[in-house]
Amino acid sequence: MALQQSDYCAWNIWASFHDQPALPFRYQPLGEMLTLGIDEATISGLGLQLAGPLAHLTRRLVYLYRLPTLNHQIAVAFNWITQPLLSLISE
């Protein structure tokens, strides 16, 4: 919800300085995504329901997509790839 609100907030702040009308916030429910342990998740919303490893992968891809910059996306993806490898090496 915060990402949806941020667009309206930014517009309304700009509008207040430029004598433009404020926009009323309209929440659009997009569903829910939950991690349920290692490599498990559940997703529901927009007519889609997934569970298990496929939901886990989908959730991660959506999470990466919603990050604000390419640098953030690369850093998080790199961490996701390297952490399991480092865990294997340290065992």
CSV table of C-alpha atoms in Angstrom, one decimal:
chain,number,residue,atom,x,y,z
A,1,MET,CA,0.0,0.0,0.0
A,2,ALA,CA,2.9,2.4,0.7
A,3,LEU,CA,4.1,2.3,-2.9
A,4,GLN,CA,0.6,3.2,-4.1
A,5,GLN,CA,0.3,6.0,-1.5
A,6,SER,CA,3.7,7.5,-2.4
A,7,ASP,CA,2.6,8.4,-5.9
A,8,TYR,CA,-0.4,10.3,-4.6
A,9,CYS,CA,1.6,11.9,-1.8
A,10,ALA,CA,4.2,13.2,-4.2
A,11,TRP,CA,1.6,14.5,-6.6
A,12,ASN,CA,-0.3,16.2,-3.8
A,13,ILE,CA,2.8,17.9,-2.4
A,14,TRP,CA,3.6,19.2,-5.9
A,15,ALA,CA,0.0,20.3,-6.5
A,16,SER,CA,0.0,22.2,-3.2
A,17,PHE,CA,2.9,24.4,-4.5
A,18,HIS,CA,1.4,24.9,-8.0
A,19,ASP,CA,-2.2,25.6,-7.1
A,20,GLN,CA,-3.4,22.3,-8.6
A,21,PRO,CA,-6.1,20.1,-7.2
A,22,ALA,CA,-5.1,17.3,-4.8
A,23,LEU,CA,-5.9,13.7,-5.9
A,24,PRO,CA,-7.9,11.5,-3.5
A,25,PHE,CA,-6.1,8.2,-2.7
A,26,ARG,CA,-7.7,5.1,-4.2
A,27,TYR,CA,-6.3,1.8,-2.9
A,28,GLN,CA,-6.1,-1.0,-5.4
A,29,PRO,CA,-5.8,-4.4,-3.8
A,30,LEU,CA,-3.0,-6.3,-5.5
A,31,GLY,CA,-3.0,-9.4,-3.3
A,32,GLU,CA,-0.6,-10.9,-0.8
A,33,MET,CA,2.7,-12.6,-0.9
A,34,LEU,CA,4.1,-14.5,2.1
A,35,THR,CA,7.4,-16.4,2.6
A,36,LEU,CA,6.8,-19.7,4.5
A,37,GLY,CA,10.3,-20.9,5.3
A,38,ILE,CA,13.1,-21.9,3.0
A,39,ASP,CA,12.0,-22.1,-0.6
A,40,GLU,CA,8.3,-22.0,0.3
A,41,ALA,CA,5.8,-19.2,-0.2
A,42,THR,CA,2.2,-18.5,-1.0
A,43,ILE,CA,0.7,-15.8,-3.3
A,44,SER,CA,-2.9,-14.8,-3.8
A,45,GLY,CA,-4.4,-12.0,-5.7
A,46,LEU,CA,-5.3,-10.7,-9.1
A,47,GLY,CA,-7.0,-14.1,-9.8
A,48,LEU,CA,-3.8,-16.0,-9.1
A,49,GLN,CA,-3.1,-18.5,-6.3
A,50,LEU,CA,0.3,-20.2,-6.0
A,51,ALA,CA,2.0,-22.1,-3.2
A,52,GLY,CA,5.4,-23.8,-2.8
A,53,PRO,CA,8.6,-23.3,-4.7
A,54,LEU,CA,7.0,-21.7,-7.7
A,55,ALA,CA,5.3,-19.1,-5.5
A,56,HIS,CA,8.7,-18.6,-3.7
A,57,LEU,CA,10.4,-17.8,-7.1
A,58,THR,CA,7.6,-15.6,-8.2
A,59,ARG,CA,7.6,-13.7,-5.0
A,60,ARG,CA,11.4,-13.1,-5.3
A,61,LEU,CA,11.0,-11.9,-8.9
A,62,VAL,CA,8.2,-9.5,-8.0
A,63,TYR,CA,10.3,-8.2,-5.0
A,64,LEU,CA,13.3,-7.6,-7.4
A,65,TYR,CA,11.0,-5.8,-9.9
A,66,ARG,CA,9.6,-3.5,-7.2
A,67,LEU,CA,13.1,-2.4,-5.9
A,68,PRO,CA,13.7,1.3,-6.7
A,69,THR,CA,17.0,1.1,-8.7
A,70,LEU,CA,18.9,-1.3,-10.9
A,71,ASN,CA,21.8,-1.2,-8.3
A,72,HIS,CA,19.4,-2.4,-5.6
A,73,GLN,CA,18.1,-5.2,-7.8
A,74,ILE,CA,21.6,-6.4,-8.6
A,75,ALA,CA,22.8,-6.2,-5.0
A,76,VAL,CA,19.8,-8.2,-3.7
A,77,ALA,CA,19.9,-10.8,-6.5
A,78,PHE,CA,23.7,-11.2,-6.0
A,79,ASN,CA,23.1,-11.8,-2.3
A,80,TRP,CA,20.4,-14.3,-3.0
A,81,ILE,CA,22.7,-16.2,-5.3
A,82,THR,CA,25.8,-16.1,-3.2
A,83,GLN,CA,24.4,-16.8,0.3
A,84,PRO,CA,23.5,-20.4,-0.4
A,85,LEU,CA,26.9,-21.0,-2.1
A,86,LEU,CA,28.7,-19.5,0.9
A,87,SER,CA,26.7,-21.7,3.2
A,88,LEU,CA,27.7,-24.8,1.3
A,89,ILE,CA,31.4,-23.8,1.4
A,90,SER,CA,31.4,-23.1,5.1
A,91,GLU,CA,29.9,-26.5,6.0
